[in-house]
Short mmCIF file of C-alpha atoms and ligand atoms in Angstrom, two decimals:
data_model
loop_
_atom_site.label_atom_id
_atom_site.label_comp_id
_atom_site.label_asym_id
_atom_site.label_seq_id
_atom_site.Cartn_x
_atom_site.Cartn_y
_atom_site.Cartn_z
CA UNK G 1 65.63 -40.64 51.04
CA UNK G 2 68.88 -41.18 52.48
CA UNK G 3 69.09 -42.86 56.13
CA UNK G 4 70.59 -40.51 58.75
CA UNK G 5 73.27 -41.68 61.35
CA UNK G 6 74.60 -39.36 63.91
CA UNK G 7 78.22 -41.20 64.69
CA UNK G 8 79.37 -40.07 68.17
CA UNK G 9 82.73 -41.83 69.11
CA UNK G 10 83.50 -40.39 72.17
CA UNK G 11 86.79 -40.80 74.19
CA UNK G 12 88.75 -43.92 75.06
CA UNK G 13 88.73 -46.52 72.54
CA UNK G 14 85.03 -44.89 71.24
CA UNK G 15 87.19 -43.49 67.90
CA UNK G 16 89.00 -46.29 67.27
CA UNK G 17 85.91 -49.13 67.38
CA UNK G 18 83.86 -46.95 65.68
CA UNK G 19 86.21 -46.75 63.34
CA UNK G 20 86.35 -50.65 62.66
CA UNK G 21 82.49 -50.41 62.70
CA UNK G 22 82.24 -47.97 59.95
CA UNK G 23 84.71 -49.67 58.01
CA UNK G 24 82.45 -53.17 58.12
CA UNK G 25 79.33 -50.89 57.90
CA UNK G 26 80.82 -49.59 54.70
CA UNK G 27 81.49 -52.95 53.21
CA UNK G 28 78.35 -54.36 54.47
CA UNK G 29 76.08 -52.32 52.60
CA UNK G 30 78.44 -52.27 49.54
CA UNK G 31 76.64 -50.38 46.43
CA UNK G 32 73.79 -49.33 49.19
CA UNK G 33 76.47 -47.47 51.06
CA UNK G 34 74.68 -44.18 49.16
CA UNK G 35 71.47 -44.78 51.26
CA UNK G 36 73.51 -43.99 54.76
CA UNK G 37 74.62 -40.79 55.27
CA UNK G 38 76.54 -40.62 58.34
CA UNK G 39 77.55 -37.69 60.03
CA UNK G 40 80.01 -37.17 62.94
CA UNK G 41 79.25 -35.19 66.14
CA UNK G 42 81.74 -34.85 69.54
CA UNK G 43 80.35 -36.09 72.70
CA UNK G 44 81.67 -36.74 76.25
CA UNK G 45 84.93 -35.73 77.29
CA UNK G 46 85.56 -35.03 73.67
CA UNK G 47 83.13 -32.04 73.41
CA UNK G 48 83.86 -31.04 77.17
CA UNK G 49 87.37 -29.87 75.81
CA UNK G 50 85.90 -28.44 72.35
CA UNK G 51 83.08 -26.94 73.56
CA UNK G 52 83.38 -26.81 77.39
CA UNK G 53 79.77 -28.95 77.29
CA UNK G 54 79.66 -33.12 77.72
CA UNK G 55 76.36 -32.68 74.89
CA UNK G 56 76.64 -29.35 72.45
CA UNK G 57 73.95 -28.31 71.07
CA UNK G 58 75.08 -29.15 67.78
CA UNK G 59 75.58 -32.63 69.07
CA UNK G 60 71.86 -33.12 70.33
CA UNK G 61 70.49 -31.02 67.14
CA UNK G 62 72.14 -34.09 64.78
CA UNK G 63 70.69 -36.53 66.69
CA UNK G 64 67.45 -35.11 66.37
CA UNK G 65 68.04 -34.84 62.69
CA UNK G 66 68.83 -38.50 62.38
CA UNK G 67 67.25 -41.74 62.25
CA UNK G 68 70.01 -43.44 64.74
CA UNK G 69 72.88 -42.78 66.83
CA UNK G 70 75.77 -44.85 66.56
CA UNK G 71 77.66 -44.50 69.42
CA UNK G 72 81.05 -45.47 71.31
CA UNK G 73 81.83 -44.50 74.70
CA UNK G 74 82.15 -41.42 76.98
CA UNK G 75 84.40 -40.58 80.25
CA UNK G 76 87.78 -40.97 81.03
CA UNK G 77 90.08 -39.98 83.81
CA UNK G 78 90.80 -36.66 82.83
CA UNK G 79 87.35 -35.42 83.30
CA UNK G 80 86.09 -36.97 86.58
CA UNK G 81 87.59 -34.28 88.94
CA UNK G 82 84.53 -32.06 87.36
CA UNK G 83 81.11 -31.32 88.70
CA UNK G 84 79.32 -34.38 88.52
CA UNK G 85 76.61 -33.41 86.19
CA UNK G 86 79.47 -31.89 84.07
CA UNK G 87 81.16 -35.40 83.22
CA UNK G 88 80.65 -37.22 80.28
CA UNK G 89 78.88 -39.80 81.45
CA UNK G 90 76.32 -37.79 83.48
CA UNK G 91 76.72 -34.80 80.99
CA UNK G 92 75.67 -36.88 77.95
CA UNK G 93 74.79 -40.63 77.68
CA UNK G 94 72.08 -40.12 80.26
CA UNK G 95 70.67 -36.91 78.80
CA UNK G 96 70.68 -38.78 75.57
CA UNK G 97 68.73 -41.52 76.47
CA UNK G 98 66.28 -39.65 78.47
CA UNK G 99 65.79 -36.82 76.17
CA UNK G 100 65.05 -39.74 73.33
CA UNK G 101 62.90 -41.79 75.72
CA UNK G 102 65.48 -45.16 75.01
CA UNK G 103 63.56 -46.76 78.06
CA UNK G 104 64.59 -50.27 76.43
CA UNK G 105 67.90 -51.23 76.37
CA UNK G 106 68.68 -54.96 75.15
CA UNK G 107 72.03 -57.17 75.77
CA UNK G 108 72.29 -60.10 74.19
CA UNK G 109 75.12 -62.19 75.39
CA UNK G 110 75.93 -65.09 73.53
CA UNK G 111 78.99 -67.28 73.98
CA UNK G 112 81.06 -68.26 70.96
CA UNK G 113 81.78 -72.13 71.14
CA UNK G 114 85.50 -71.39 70.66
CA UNK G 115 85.77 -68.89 73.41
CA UNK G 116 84.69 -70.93 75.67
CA UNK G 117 88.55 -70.92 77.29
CA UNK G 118 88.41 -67.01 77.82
CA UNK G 119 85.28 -67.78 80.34
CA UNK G 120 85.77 -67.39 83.62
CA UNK G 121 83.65 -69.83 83.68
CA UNK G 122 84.46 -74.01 84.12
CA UNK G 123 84.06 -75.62 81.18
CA UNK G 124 81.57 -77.71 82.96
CA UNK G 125 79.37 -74.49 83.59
CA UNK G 126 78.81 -72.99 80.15
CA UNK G 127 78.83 -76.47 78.37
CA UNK G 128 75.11 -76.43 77.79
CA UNK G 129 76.14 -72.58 76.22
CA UNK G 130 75.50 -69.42 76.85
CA UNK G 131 72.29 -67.31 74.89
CA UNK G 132 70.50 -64.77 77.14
CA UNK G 133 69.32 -61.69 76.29
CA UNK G 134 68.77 -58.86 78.87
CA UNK G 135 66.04 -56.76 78.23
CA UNK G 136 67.61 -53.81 81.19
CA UNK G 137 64.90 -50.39 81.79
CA UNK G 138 67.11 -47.16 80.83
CA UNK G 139 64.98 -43.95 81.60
CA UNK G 140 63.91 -44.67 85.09
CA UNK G 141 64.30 -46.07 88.57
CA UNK G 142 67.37 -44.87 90.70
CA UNK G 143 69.29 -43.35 88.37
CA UNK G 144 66.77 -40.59 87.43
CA UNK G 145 64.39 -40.84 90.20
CA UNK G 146 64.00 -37.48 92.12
CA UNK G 147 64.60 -36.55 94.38
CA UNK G 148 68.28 -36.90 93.89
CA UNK G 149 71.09 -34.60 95.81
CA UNK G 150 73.53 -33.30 98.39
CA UNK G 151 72.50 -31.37 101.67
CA UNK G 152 73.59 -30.99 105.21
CA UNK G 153 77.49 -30.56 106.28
CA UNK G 154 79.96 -31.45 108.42
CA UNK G 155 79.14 -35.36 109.73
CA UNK G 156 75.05 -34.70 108.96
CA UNK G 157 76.13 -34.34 104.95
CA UNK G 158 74.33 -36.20 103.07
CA UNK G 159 73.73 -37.85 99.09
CA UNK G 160 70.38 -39.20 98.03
CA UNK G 161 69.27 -40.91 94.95
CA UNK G 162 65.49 -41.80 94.84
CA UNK G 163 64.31 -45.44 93.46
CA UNK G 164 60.71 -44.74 91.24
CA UNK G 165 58.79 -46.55 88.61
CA UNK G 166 55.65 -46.03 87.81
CA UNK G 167 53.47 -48.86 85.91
CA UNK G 168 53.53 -47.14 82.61
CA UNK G 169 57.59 -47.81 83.12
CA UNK G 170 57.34 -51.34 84.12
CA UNK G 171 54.59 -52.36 81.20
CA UNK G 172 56.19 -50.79 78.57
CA UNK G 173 59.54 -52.81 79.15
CA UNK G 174 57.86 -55.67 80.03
CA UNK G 175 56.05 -55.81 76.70
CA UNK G 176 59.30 -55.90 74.96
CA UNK G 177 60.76 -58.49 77.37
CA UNK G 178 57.33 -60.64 76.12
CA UNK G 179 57.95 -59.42 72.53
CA UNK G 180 61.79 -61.07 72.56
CA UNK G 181 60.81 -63.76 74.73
CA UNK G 182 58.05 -64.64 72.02
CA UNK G 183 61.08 -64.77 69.11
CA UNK G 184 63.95 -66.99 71.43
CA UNK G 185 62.86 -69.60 74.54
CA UNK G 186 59.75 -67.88 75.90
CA UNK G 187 60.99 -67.45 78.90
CA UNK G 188 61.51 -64.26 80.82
CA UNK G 189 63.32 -64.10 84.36
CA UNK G 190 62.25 -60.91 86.03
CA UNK G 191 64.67 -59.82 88.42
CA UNK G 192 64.14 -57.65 91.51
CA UNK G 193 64.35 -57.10 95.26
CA UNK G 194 60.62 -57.43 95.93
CA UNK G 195 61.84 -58.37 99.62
CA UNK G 196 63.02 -55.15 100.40
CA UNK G 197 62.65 -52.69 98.03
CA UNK G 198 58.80 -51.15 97.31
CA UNK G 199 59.58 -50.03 93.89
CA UNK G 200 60.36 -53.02 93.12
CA UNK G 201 57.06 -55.05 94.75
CA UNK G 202 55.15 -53.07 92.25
CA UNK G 203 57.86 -54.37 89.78
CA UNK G 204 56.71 -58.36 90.38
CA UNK G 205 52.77 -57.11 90.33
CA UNK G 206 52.85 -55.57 86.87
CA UNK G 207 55.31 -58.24 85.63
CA UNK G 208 53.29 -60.74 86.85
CA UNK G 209 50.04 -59.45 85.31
CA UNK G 210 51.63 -58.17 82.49
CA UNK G 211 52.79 -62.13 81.42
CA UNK G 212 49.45 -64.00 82.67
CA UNK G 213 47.55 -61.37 80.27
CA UNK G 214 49.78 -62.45 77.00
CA UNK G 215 49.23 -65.77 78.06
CA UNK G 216 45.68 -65.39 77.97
CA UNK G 217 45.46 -63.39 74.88
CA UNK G 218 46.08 -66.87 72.88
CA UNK G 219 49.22 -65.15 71.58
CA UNK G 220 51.18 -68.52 69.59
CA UNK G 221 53.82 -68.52 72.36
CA UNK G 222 53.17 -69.02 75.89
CA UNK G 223 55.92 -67.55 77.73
CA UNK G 224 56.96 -69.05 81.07
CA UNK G 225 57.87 -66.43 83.91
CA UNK G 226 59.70 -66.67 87.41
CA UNK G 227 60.96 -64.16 89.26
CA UNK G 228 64.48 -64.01 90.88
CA UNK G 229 65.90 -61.57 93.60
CA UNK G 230 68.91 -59.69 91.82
CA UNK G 231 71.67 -61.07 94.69
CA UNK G 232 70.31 -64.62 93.66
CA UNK G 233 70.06 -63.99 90.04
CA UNK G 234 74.14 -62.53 90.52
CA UNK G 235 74.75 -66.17 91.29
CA UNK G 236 72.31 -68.19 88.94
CA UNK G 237 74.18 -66.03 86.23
CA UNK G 238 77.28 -67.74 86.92
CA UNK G 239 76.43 -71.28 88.26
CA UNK G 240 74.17 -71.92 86.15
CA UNK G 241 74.09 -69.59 82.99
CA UNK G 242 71.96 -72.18 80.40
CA UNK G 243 68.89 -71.32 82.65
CA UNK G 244 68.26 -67.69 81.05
CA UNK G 245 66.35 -66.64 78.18
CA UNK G 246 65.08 -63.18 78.61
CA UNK G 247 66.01 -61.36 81.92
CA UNK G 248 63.97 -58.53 82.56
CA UNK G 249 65.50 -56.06 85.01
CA UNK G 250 65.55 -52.26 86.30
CA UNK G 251 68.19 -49.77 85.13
CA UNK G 252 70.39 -50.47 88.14
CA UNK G 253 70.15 -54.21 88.06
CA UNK G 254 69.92 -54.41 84.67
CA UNK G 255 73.76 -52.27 84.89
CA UNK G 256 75.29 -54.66 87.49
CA UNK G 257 74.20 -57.78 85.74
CA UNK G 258 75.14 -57.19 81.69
CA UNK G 259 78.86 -56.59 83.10
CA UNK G 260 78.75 -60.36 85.06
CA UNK G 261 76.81 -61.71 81.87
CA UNK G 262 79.13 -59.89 79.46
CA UNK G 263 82.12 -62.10 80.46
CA UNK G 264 80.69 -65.32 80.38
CA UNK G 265 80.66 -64.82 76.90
CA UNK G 266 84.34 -64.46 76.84
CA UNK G 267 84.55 -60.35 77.18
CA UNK G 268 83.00 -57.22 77.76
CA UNK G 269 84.34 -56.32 74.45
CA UNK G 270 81.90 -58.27 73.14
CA UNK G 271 78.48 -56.86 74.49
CA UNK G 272 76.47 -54.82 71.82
CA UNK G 273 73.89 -52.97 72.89
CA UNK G 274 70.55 -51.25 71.23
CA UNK G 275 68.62 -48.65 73.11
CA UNK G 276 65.11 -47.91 71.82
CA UNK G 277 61.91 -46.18 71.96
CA UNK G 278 58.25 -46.66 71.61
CA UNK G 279 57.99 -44.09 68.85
CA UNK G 280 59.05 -45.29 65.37
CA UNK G 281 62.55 -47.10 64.67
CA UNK G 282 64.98 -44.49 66.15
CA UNK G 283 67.57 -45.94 68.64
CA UNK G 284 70.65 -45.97 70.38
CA UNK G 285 73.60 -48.32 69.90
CA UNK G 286 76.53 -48.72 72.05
CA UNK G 287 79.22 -51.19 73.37
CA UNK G 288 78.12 -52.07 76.72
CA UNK G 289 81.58 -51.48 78.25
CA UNK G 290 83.05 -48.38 79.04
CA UNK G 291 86.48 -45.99 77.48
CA UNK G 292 89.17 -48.74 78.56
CA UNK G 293 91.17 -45.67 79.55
CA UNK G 294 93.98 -48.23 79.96
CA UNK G 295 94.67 -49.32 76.44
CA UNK G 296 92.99 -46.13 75.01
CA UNK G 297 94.89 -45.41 71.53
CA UNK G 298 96.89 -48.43 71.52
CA UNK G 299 95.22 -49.84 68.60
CA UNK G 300 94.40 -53.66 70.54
CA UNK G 301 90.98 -52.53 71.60
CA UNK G 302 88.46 -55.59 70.51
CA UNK G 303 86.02 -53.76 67.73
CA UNK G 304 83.76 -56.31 68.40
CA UNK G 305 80.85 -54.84 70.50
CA UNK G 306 80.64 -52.05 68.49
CA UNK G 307 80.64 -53.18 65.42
CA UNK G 308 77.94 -56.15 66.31
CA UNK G 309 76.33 -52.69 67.71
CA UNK G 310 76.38 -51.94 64.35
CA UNK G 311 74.42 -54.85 63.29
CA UNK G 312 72.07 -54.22 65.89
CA UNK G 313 71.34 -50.61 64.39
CA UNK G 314 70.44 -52.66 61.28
CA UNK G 315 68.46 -54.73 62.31
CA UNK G 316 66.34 -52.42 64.65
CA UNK G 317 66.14 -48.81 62.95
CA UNK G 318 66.25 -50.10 59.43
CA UNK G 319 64.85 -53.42 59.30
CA UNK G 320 67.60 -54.52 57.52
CA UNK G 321 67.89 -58.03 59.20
CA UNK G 322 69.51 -59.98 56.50
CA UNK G 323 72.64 -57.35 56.49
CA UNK G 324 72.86 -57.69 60.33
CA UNK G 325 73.16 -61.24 60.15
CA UNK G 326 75.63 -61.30 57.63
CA UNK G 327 77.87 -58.70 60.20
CA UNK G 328 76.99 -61.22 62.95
CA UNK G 329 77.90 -64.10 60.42
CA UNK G 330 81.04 -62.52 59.70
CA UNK G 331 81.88 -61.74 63.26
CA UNK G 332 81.91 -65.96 64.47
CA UNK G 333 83.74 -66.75 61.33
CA UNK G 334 86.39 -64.31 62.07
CA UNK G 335 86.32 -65.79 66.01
CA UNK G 336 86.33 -69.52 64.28
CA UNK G 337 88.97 -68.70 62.19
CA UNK G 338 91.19 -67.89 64.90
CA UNK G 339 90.91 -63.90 65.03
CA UNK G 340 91.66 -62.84 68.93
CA UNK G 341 91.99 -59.52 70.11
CA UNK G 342 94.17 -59.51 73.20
CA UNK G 343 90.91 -59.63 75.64
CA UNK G 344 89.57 -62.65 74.47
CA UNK G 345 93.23 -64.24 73.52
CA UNK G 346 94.24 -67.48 75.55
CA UNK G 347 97.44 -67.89 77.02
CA UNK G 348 99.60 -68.97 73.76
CA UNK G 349 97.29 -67.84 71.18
CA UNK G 350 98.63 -64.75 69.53
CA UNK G 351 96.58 -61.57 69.95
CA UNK G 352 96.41 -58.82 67.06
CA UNK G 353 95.09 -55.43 66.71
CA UNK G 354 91.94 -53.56 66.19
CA UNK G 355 92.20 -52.84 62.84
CA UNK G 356 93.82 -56.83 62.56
CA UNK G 357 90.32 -57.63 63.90
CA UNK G 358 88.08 -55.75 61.64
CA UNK G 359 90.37 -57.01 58.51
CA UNK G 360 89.29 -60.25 59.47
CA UNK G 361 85.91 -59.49 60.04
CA UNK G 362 85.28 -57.45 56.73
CA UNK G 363 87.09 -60.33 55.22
CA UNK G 364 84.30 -62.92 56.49
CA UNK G 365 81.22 -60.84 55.15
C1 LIG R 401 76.29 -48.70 80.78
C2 LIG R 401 77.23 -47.78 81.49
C3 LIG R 401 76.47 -46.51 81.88
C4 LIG R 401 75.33 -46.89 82.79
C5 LIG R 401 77.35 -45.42 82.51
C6 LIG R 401 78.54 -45.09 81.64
C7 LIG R 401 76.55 -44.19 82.82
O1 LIG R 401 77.78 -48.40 82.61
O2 LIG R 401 75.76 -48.30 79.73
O3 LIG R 401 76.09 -49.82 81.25
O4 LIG R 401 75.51 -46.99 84.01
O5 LIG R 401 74.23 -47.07 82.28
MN1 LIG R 402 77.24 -50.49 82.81
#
């Protein structure tokens, strides 16, 4: 039976990445192309002005339908003067992931050798490289926690948000943090604000326990643990970037830090993302950055995130390792060879477009 992809490209630069994605998906999989049915659906700001809804039923009934969702990027400026819940981002990425239960959302962040100029970063800094993966909690803690609202007016008005886990949250991540760990460094960085924050005391307990108990369990790997308050961990990430395997964080950490992690690597154009469950092989896979309102149908958007998305939606919903490799094979030869997309171009180095990028790319497989 064919494998199902729901392909939601959103607004921004979501249609043209996903675009470049598809194309490299397509010549990726070659004769097995007939085993991937993919199917397009609108989301986000997209669907608002189709449909007057962020997530259409339609949308949501595709999804359910299929094995993954390949996704771009919602929100833009055009629809941010709506109700909150109404805008894309709100409307539909968070919906998404809860309604799926994605609770696990991994970033891996690797910096290519030969972007090591588009760092930020001193040479001197990311010299000993750059491979971390953040393992960031996606269905719970502020950003769903209830209650959440508006009350009161005139100077007593008020907005609240509500910080919650429970344990069941912070051991299932934490598994998969162990699980990674177990497969790169074995060594997990859990970050938190167990000084302040409640939540996030229970956070370091079950963490704690969670990793003495694998180490016990004679599992092959012993994986080594510390804990790190997120404004600390802000600055490790930057002065000293070599020192991270996995770090295991909260949603809203977990946010903050993949966009400082993202550009040590050179851009946030280059941050793929997979969101998954605990049932089965279904998952979500995004770009980590946003719509890039800025450069939005200009054709120079890098492809990159999504398509190693892509790759990632290989590996993890069809076990198809071997083709993801060969996308993330293709993907550093394209960088060696010299293939910059203005983001991640150096002063002097010529930049091309989107679709210049994914030539190169397909090119390399
Ligand atoms: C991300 C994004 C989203 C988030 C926004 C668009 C809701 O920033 O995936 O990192 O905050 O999770
Ligand atoms: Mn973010």
């Amino acid at each position: 039976m064919a494998h199902k992809i729901a392909v939601l490209a959103g607004d921004g630069i979501g249609p043209e990445v996903m675009e470049s994605a598809l194309a490299v998906l397509s010549r990726a999989l070659g004769s097995e192309s007939d085993q991937f049915q993919f199917e397009a659906a609108l989301v986000g700001g997209a669907a608002i002005d189709a449909t007057g809804s962020p997530l259409p039923a339609e949308t949501l009934k595709l999804c359910e339908q299929s094995d993954a969702i390949l996704f771009g990027s919602v929100g833009g400026p055009k629809w941010e003067s709506l109700p909150h819940e109404k805008q894309p981002e709100r409307g539909a990425l968070l919906p998404l992931r809860k309604h799926f239960s994605l609770f696990a959302n991994l970033r891996p962040v690797r910096l290519y050798p030969e972007l090591a100029a588009s760092s930020p970063l001193k040479a001197e800094r990311i010299a000993a490289g750059v491979d971390m993966l953040i393992v960031r909690e996606l269905t719970g803690g502020i950003y769903f926690g209830q209650p959440k609202g508006r009350s009161g007016d005139g100077a007593d008005e008020k907005g609240f948000d509500t910080m919650v886990y429970h344990r069941f949250e912070v051991e299932r991540i934490t598994k998969l943090a162990l699980e990674a760990a177990a497969l790169r460094k074995q060594r997990i960085t859990s970050i938190d604000k167990a000084n302040v924050l409640t939540t996030m005391v229970l956070w370091r307990e079950v963490v704690s326990q969670m990793v003495a108990e694998y180490n016990q369990s004679g599992a092959s790997a012993s994986i080594a643990l510390d804990h790190m308050y997120v404004d600390n961990a802000a600055m490790q990430v930057i002065l000293n970037p070599a020192r991270f395997d996995v770090l295991l964080c909260g949603n809203m950490f977990g946010d903050i830090i993949s966009d400082e992690a993202s550009v040590l690597g050179g851009s946030l154009g280059m941050l793929a993302s997979a969101s998954l469950s605990s049932s089965g092989s279904f998952g979500l896979y995004e770009p980590s950055g946003g719509t890039a309102p800025d450069i939005a149908g200009k054709g120079i958007a890098n492809p990159i995130a999504q398509i190693l998305s892509a790759a990632l939606m290989l590996r993890y919903s069809f076990e198809r390792d071997d083709l993801a490799r060969r996308i993330e094979t293709a993907v550093g030869r394209a960088i060696s060879a010299g293939a910059r997309t203005g983001d991640i171009a150096q002063a002097g180095e010529q930049s091309i477009s989107t679709k210049e990028m994914t030539e190169s790319i397909i090119q390399n497989l």
